Every structure is written in C-alpha cells, then in structure tokens.
Tab-separated table of C-alpha atoms and ligand atoms in Angstrom:
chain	number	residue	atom	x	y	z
A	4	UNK	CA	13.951	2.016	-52.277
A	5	UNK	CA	12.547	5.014	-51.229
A	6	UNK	CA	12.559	6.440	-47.505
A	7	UNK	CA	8.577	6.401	-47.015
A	8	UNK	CA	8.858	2.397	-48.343
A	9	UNK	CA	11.690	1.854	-45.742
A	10	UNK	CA	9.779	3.424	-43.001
A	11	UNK	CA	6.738	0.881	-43.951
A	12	UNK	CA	9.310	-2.091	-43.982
A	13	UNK	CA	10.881	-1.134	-40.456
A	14	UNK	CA	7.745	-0.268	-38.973
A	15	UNK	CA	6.233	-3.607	-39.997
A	16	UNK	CA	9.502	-5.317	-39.028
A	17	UNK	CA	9.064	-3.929	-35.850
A	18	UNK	CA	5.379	-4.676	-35.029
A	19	UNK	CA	6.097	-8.085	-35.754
A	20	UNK	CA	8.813	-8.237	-33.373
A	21	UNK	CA	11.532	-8.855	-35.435
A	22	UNK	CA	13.926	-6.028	-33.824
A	23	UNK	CA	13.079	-7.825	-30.305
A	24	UNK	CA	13.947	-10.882	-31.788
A	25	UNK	CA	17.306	-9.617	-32.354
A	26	UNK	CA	17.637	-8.403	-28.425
A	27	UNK	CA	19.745	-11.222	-26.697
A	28	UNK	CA	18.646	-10.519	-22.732
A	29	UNK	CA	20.165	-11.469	-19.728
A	30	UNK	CA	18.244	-13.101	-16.915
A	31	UNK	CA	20.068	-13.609	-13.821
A	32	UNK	CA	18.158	-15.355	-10.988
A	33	UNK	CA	16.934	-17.595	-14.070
A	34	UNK	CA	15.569	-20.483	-11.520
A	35	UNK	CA	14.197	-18.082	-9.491
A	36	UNK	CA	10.275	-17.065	-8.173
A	37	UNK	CA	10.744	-14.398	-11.142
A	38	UNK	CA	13.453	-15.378	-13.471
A	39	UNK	CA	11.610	-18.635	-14.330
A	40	UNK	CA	8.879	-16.642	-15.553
A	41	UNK	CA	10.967	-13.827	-17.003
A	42	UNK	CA	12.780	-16.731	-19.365
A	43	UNK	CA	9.725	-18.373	-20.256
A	44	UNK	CA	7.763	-14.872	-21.243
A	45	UNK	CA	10.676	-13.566	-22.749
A	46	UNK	CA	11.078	-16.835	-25.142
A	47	UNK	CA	6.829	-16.964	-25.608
A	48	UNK	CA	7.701	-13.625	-27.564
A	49	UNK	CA	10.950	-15.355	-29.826
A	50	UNK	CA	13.607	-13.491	-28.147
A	51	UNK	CA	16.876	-15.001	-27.254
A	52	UNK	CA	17.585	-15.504	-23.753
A	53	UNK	CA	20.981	-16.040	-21.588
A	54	UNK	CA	19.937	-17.494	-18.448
A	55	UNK	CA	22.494	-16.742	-15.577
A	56	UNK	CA	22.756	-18.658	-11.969
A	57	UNK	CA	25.651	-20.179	-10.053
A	58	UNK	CA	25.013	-24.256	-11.409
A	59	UNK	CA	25.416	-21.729	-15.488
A	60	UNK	CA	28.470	-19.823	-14.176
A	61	UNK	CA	27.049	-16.811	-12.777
A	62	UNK	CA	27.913	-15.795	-9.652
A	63	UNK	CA	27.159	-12.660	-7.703
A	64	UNK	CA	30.220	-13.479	-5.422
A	65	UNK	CA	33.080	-13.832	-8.234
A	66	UNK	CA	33.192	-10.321	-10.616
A	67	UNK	CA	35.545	-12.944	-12.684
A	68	UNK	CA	32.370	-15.180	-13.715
A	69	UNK	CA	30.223	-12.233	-14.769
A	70	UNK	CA	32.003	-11.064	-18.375
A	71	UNK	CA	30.977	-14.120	-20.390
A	72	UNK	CA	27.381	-13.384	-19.424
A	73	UNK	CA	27.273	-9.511	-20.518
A	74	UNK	CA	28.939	-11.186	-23.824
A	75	UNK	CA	26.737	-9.563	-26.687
A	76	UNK	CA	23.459	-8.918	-24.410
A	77	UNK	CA	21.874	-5.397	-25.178
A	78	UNK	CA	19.290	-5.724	-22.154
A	79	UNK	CA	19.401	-7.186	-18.263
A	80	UNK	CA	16.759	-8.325	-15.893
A	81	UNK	CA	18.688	-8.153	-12.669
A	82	UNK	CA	17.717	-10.695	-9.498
A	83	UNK	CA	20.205	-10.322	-6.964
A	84	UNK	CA	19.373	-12.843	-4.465
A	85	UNK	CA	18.510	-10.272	-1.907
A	86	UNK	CA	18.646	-6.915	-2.415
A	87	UNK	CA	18.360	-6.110	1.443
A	88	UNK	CA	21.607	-6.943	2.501
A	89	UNK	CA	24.631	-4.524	2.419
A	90	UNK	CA	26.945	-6.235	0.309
A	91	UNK	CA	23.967	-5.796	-2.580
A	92	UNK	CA	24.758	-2.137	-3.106
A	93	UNK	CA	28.304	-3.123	-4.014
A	94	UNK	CA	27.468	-5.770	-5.657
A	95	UNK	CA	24.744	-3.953	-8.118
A	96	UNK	CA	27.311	-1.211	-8.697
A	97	UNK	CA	29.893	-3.050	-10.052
A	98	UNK	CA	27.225	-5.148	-12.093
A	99	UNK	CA	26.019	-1.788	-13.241
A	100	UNK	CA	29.667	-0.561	-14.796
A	101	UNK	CA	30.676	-4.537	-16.213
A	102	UNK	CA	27.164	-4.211	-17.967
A	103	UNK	CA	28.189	-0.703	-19.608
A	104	UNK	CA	31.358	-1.670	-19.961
A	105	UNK	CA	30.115	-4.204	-22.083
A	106	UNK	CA	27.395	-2.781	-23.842
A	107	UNK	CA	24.349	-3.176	-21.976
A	108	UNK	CA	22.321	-0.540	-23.225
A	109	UNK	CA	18.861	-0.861	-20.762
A	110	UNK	CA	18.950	-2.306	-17.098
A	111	UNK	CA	15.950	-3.983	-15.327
A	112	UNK	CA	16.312	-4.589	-11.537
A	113	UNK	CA	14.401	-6.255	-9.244
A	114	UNK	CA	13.934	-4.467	-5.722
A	115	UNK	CA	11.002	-3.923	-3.481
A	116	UNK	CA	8.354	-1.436	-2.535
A	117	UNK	CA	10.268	0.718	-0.267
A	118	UNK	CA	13.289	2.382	-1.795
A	119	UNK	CA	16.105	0.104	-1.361
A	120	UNK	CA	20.025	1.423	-0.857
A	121	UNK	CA	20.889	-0.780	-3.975
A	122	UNK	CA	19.063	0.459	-6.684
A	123	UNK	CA	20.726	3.637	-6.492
A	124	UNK	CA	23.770	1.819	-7.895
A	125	UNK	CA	21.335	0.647	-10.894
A	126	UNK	CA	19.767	4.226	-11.281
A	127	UNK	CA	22.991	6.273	-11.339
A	128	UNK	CA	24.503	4.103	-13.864
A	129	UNK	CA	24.657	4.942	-17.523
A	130	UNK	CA	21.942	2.451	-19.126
A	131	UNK	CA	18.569	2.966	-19.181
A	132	UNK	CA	16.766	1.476	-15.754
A	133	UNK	CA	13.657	0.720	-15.140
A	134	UNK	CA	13.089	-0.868	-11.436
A	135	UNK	CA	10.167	-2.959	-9.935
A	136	UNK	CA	9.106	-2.741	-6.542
A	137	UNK	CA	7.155	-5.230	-5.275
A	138	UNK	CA	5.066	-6.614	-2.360
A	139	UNK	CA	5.261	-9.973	-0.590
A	140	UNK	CA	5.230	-12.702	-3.470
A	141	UNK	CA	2.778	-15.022	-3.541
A	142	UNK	CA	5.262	-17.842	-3.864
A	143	UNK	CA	6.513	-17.166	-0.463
A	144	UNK	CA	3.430	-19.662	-0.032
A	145	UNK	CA	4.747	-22.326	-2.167
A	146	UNK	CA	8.584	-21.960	-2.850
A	147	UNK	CA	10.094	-20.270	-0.045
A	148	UNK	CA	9.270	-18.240	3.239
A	149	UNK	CA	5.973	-19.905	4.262
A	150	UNK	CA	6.273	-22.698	2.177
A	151	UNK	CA	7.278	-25.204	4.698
A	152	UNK	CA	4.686	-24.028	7.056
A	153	UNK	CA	1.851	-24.215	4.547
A	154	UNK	CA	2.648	-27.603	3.928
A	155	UNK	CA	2.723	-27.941	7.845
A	156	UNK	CA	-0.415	-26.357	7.679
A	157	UNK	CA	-0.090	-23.875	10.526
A	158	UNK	CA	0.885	-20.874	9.533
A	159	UNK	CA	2.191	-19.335	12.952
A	160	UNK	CA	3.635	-15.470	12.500
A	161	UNK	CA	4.138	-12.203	14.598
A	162	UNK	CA	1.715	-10.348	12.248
A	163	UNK	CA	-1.306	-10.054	13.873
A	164	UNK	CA	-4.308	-8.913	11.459
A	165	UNK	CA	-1.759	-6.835	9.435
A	166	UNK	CA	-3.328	-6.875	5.670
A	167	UNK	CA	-0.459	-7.529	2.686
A	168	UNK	CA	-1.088	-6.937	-1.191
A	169	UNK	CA	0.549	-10.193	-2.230
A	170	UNK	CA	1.522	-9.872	-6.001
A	171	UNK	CA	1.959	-12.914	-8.282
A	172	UNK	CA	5.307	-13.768	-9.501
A	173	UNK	CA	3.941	-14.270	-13.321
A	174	UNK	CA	2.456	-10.629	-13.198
A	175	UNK	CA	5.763	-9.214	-11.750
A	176	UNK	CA	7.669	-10.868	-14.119
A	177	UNK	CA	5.009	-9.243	-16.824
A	178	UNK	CA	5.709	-6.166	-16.149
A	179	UNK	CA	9.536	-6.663	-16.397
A	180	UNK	CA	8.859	-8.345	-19.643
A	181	UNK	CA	7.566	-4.860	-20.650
A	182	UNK	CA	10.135	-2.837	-19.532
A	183	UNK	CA	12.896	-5.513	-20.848
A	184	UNK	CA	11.236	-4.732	-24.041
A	185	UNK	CA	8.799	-1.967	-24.685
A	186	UNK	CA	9.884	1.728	-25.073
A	187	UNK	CA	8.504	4.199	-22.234
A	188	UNK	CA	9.450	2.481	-18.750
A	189	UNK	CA	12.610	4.136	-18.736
A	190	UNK	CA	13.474	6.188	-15.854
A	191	UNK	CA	10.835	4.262	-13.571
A	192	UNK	CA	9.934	2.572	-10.703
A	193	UNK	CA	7.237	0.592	-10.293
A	194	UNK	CA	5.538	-0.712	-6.651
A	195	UNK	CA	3.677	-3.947	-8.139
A	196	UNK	CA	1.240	-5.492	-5.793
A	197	UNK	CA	-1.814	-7.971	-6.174
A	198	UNK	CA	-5.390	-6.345	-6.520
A	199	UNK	CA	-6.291	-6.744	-3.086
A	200	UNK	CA	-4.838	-6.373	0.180
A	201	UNK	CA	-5.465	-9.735	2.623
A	202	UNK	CA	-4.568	-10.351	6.017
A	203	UNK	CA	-2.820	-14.013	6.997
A	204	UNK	CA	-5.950	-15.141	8.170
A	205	UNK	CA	-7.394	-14.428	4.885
A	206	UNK	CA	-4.506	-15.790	3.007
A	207	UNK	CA	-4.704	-19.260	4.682
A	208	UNK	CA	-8.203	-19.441	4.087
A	209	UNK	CA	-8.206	-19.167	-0.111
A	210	UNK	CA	-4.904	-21.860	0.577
A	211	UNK	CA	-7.500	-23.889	2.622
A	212	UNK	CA	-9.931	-23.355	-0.507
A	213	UNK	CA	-7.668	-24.097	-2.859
A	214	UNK	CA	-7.136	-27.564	-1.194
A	215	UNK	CA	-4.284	-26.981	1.337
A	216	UNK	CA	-5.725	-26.832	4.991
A	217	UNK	CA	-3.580	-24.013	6.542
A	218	UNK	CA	-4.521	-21.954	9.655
A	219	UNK	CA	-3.126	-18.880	10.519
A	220	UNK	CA	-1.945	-18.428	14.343
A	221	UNK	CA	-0.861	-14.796	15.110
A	222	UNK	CA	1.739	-14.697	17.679
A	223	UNK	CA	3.503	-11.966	19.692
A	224	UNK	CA	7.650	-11.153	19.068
A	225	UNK	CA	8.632	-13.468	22.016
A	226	UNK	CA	6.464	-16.713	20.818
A	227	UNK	CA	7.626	-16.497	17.602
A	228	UNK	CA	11.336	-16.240	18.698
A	229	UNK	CA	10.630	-19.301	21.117
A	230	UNK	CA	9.108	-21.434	18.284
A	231	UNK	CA	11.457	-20.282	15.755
A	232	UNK	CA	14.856	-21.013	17.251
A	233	UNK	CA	13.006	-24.457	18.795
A	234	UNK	CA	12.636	-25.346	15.132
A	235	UNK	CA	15.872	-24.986	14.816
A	236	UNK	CA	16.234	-21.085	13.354
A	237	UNK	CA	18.921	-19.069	14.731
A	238	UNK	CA	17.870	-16.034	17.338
A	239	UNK	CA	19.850	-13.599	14.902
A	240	UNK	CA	17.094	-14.846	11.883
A	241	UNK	CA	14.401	-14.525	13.904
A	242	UNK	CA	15.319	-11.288	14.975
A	243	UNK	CA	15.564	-9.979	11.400
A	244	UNK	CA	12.370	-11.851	11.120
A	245	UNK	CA	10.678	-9.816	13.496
A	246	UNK	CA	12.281	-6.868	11.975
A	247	UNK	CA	10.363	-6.978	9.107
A	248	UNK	CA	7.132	-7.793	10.646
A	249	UNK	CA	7.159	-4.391	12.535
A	250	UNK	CA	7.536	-3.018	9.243
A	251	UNK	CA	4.738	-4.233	8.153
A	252	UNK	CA	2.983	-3.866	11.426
A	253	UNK	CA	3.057	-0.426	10.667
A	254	UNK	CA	0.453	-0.662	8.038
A	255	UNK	CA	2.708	1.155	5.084
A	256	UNK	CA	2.741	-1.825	2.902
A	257	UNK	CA	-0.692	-2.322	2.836
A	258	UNK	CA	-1.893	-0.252	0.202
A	259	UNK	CA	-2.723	-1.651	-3.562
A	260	UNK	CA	-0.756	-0.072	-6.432
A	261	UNK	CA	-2.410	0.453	-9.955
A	262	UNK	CA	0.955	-0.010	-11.574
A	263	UNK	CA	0.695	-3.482	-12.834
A	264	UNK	CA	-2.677	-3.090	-14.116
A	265	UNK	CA	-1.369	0.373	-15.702
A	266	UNK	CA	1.472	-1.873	-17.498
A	267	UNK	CA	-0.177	-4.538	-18.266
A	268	UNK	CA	-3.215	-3.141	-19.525
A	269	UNK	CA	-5.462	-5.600	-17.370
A	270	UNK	CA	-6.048	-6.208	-13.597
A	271	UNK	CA	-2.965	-8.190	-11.627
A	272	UNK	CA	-3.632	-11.679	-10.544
A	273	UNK	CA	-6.076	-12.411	-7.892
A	274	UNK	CA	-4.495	-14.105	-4.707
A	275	UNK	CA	-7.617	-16.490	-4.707
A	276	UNK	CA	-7.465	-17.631	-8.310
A	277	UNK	CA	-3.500	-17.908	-7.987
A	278	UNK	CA	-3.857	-20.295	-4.946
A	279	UNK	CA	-6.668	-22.435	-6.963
A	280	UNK	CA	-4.220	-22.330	-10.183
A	281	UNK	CA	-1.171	-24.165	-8.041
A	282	UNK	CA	-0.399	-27.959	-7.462
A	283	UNK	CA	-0.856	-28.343	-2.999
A	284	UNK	CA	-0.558	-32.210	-3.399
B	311	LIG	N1	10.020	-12.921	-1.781
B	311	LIG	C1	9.464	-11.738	-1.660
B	311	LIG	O1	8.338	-11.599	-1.149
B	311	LIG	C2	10.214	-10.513	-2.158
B	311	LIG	C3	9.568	-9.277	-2.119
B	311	LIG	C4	10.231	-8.141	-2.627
B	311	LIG	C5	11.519	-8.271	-3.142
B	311	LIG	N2	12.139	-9.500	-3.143
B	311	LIG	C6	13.504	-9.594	-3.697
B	311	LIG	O2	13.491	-10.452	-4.829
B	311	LIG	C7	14.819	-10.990	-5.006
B	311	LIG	C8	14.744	-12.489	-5.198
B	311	LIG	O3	14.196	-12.732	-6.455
B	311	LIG	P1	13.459	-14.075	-6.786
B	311	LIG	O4	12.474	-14.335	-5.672
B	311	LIG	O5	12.970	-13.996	-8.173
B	311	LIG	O6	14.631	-15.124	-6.674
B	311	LIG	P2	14.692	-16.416	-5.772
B	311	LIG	O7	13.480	-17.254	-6.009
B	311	LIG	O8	15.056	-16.041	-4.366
B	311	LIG	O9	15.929	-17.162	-6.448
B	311	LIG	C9	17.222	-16.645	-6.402
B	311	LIG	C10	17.858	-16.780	-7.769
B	311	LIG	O10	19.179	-16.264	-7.712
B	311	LIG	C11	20.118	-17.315	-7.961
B	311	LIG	N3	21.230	-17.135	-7.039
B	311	LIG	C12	21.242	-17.313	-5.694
B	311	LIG	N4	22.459	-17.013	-5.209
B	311	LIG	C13	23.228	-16.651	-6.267
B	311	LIG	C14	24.573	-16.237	-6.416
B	311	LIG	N5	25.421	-16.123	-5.366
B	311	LIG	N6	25.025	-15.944	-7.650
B	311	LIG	C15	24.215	-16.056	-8.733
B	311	LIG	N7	22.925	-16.423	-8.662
B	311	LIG	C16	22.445	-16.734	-7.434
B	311	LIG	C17	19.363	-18.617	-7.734
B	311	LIG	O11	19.889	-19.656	-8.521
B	311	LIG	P3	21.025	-20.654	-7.984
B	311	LIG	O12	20.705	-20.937	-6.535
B	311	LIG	O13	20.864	-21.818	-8.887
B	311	LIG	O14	22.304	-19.927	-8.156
B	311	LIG	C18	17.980	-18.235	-8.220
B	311	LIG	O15	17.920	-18.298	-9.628
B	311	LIG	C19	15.614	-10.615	-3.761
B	311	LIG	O16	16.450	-9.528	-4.067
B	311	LIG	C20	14.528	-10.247	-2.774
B	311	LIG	O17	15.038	-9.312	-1.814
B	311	LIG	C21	11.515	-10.618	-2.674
C-alpha cells in the first residue's frame, strides 16, 4: 500500500473515531455531579469507559485500591471529592506518578476557578493536563449544597445580592469530554461558567418558574451561624461556610468566562432553561 493511501485510511479511521474508540478512559467520581455526565458523553461517542468510586474499588484514601484502575487506561478525568482540602494536594500527587507509572499518557482534573494548591501536583506531572475551573454548579440546586433547602423552599444564605455565573454540570463535563479527547487543550486551564451571572434572588426565581417555589432570604454571618448549627450543622461548617461566602462577597467570581462557548463551539447552558429541563416533583 502506498504511504499517501495509508494516510487516507488513518485519516478516515480517525475522523470516524475509531482511534478514540480504542482510548480506554478513566472516570473517577463516576456517580458524581460531573462524572455521571463524563461516562455517559464519553460512551455517546463509543469509547470505553472505567468508571472508578469507592462502592467499584476506588478509593482516594487507600493508594493500594488505585493500580487496578490505571490498568491499561491511556487517559483520566480526575474528580477528587474536594479539591479544597489539604490532604487533596497529596492525594493528586501521588495519583499523578501511579497514573505515569502506569501509562497514563493525558490527565484531566477537575478544580475550580481560582487556582487551587492541588492542581499543581496534576500540572507538574509528566502527562499531558488539561484542568477545568469552574463556577458554582448548578446542581448545588438539586443534588447537593442547596438542595435540601430548595426543596424546603427557603433558600436562606449570607450572600446578600452577590451575582454567581452558575455553570451546568453537562456543559462542564463537555468540555472535559473535549479535552479527554480532542488534540489542543493541552497545557490549559479553563474557568467554565454559565452565560450569565445571577444573584440568589434571581436564582430562586427561574427555580420558582421552573415549578419549585423557593425564596431567597439574605442573611448576615451571625444569622446564618444561628440557623445553621440550630439545624443541626456544626459551628466549624458554618464557619467554612461563611468563609466562602466572603469570597464571593468580594465580587471576583462574578464575571462570565467565554471558555466553554470557545470549546464547545456554542453558548453554555442557560441557568433558566437548565432549571425548566429538571424533575422538582
Ligand atoms: N459543587 C460546586 O459548585 C463545585 C465548584 C467548583 C469545584 N468543585 C469541585 O468539584 C469536585 C466534586 O466533583 P463532582 O461535583 O463532580 O462530584 P460529587 O458530585 O461531589 O461526587 C463525588 C464523587 O466522588 C466519589 N467519591 C467520594 N469520596 C470518594 C473517595 N474517598 N474515594 C473515591 N471516590 C470518592 C463519589 O462516589 P462514591 O461516594 O460512590 O464513592 C462521587 O462519584 C470537588 O473537588 C469540588 O471541590 C465543586
């Protein structure tokens, strides 16, 4: 066969993914706010993935159950369960050299919008990286954070009229999809955020819409600490909390990013047609 017929064959191979079908990638946080729709995007385009939690075998606390999982995997999407907290830098690091050590040629980690202590372990190590950054999910609504509130449906937080960016799980996942398995992310991080920034108030009224009555009650640090820890919250959570509201009191989180449109090619998901695409019953 000659070269410029071989070149035709791969190229075509290649355009109809049959390379990526050969990719075996590692999702850890697979039943999480981004892993489930990691998996299912991933498989959508025919590629094999390992799916990696504690209830599989995975666990970020035992190095011992992490080998089986970098078994024959050329790429990673990497959840740690919370990137904020010291012991993620460690972890990640280690994570980092297993994956080399094993063969994991390209690295995807999710962190958040300001640079986090942890991804330095990810960007320093020998693989490829790319990381994404985002903004307040919008599942904190429905599957975590808020959730429980929502379905209270008063919404009571220290964070006055502060305006957020909320990005859609599905879209953040989409653009790790891309950088799991395009060419040209390498070497990057990108801040992913929703197309518009909302306050709470704002928030709880396209939830309302949507067919969730929620209001939004801005308190002050010392009434949400009192209602808090009365709900049975520890003072030390509340605390941390609070914490992360004066971050975003501050007003540097509030700014939209073009990156997921820039990936994706089209705009990122609006928070008012995300809350009118869930299930509130
Ligand atoms: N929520 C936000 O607004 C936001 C914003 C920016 C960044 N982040 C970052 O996003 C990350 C969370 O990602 P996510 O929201 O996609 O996940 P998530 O919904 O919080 O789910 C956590 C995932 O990790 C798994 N997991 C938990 N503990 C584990 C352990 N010890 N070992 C192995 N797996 C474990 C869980 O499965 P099992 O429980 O079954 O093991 C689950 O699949 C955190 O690092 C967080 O800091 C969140």
């Amino acid at each position: 066969m000659n070269m410029t017929l071989t070149f035709y064959i791969m190229d075509r191979l290649s355009q109809a993914g049959f390379y990526e079908g050969m990719t075996r990638i590692l999702v850890t946080g697979a039943t999480g706010k981004t892993g489930t729709h990691v998996t299912r995007q991933l498989r959508a385009k025919g590629i094999e993935v390992l799916e990696a939690n504690r209830s599989r075998g995975f666990d970020w606390s035992d190095e011992s159950t992490w080998d089986t999982f970098l078994s024959d995997v050329d790429v990673a999407y990497i959840a740690h369960p919370d990137i904020t907290v010291p012991e993620a830098e460690d972890d990640l690091r280690r994570f980092g050299k297993a994956a080399v050590a094993r063969g994991v040629r390209r690295l995807v980690l999710l962190s958040a919008r300001p640079e986090i202590k942890g991804e330095q372990a990810i960007t320093t190590s020998e693989a490829e990286w790319t990381i994404v950054g985002p903004g307040w999910f919008n599942e904190n609504f429905t599957l975590a954070g808020f959730a429980e509130a929502v379905r209270r449906g008063r919404l009571a937080l220290p964070l006055g009229d502060v305006t957020e960016p909320f990005v859609a799980a599905a879209d953040i996942a989409a653009v790790a999809v891309a950088a799991l398995t395009e060419d040209g992310h390498r070497g990057r991080k990108y801040k992913l955020t929703g197309p518009r920034a909302l306050s709470f108030a704002e928030a709880a009224a396209a939830i309302t819409a949507a067919g969730r009555p929620v209001t939004y009650v801005p308190l002050s640090p010392g009434e949400f600490i009192e209602e808090f820890t009365a709900d049975g919250g520890s003072r030390a959570d509340a605390e941390h909390h609070i914490t992360i509201a004066a971050m975003s009191m501050g007003g540097e989180f509030t700014a939209v990013s073009p990156d997921v449109e820039q990936v994706l090619g089209r705009p990122a998901i609006d928070f008012a047609d995300w809350a009118k695409a869930q299930d509130w019953s």
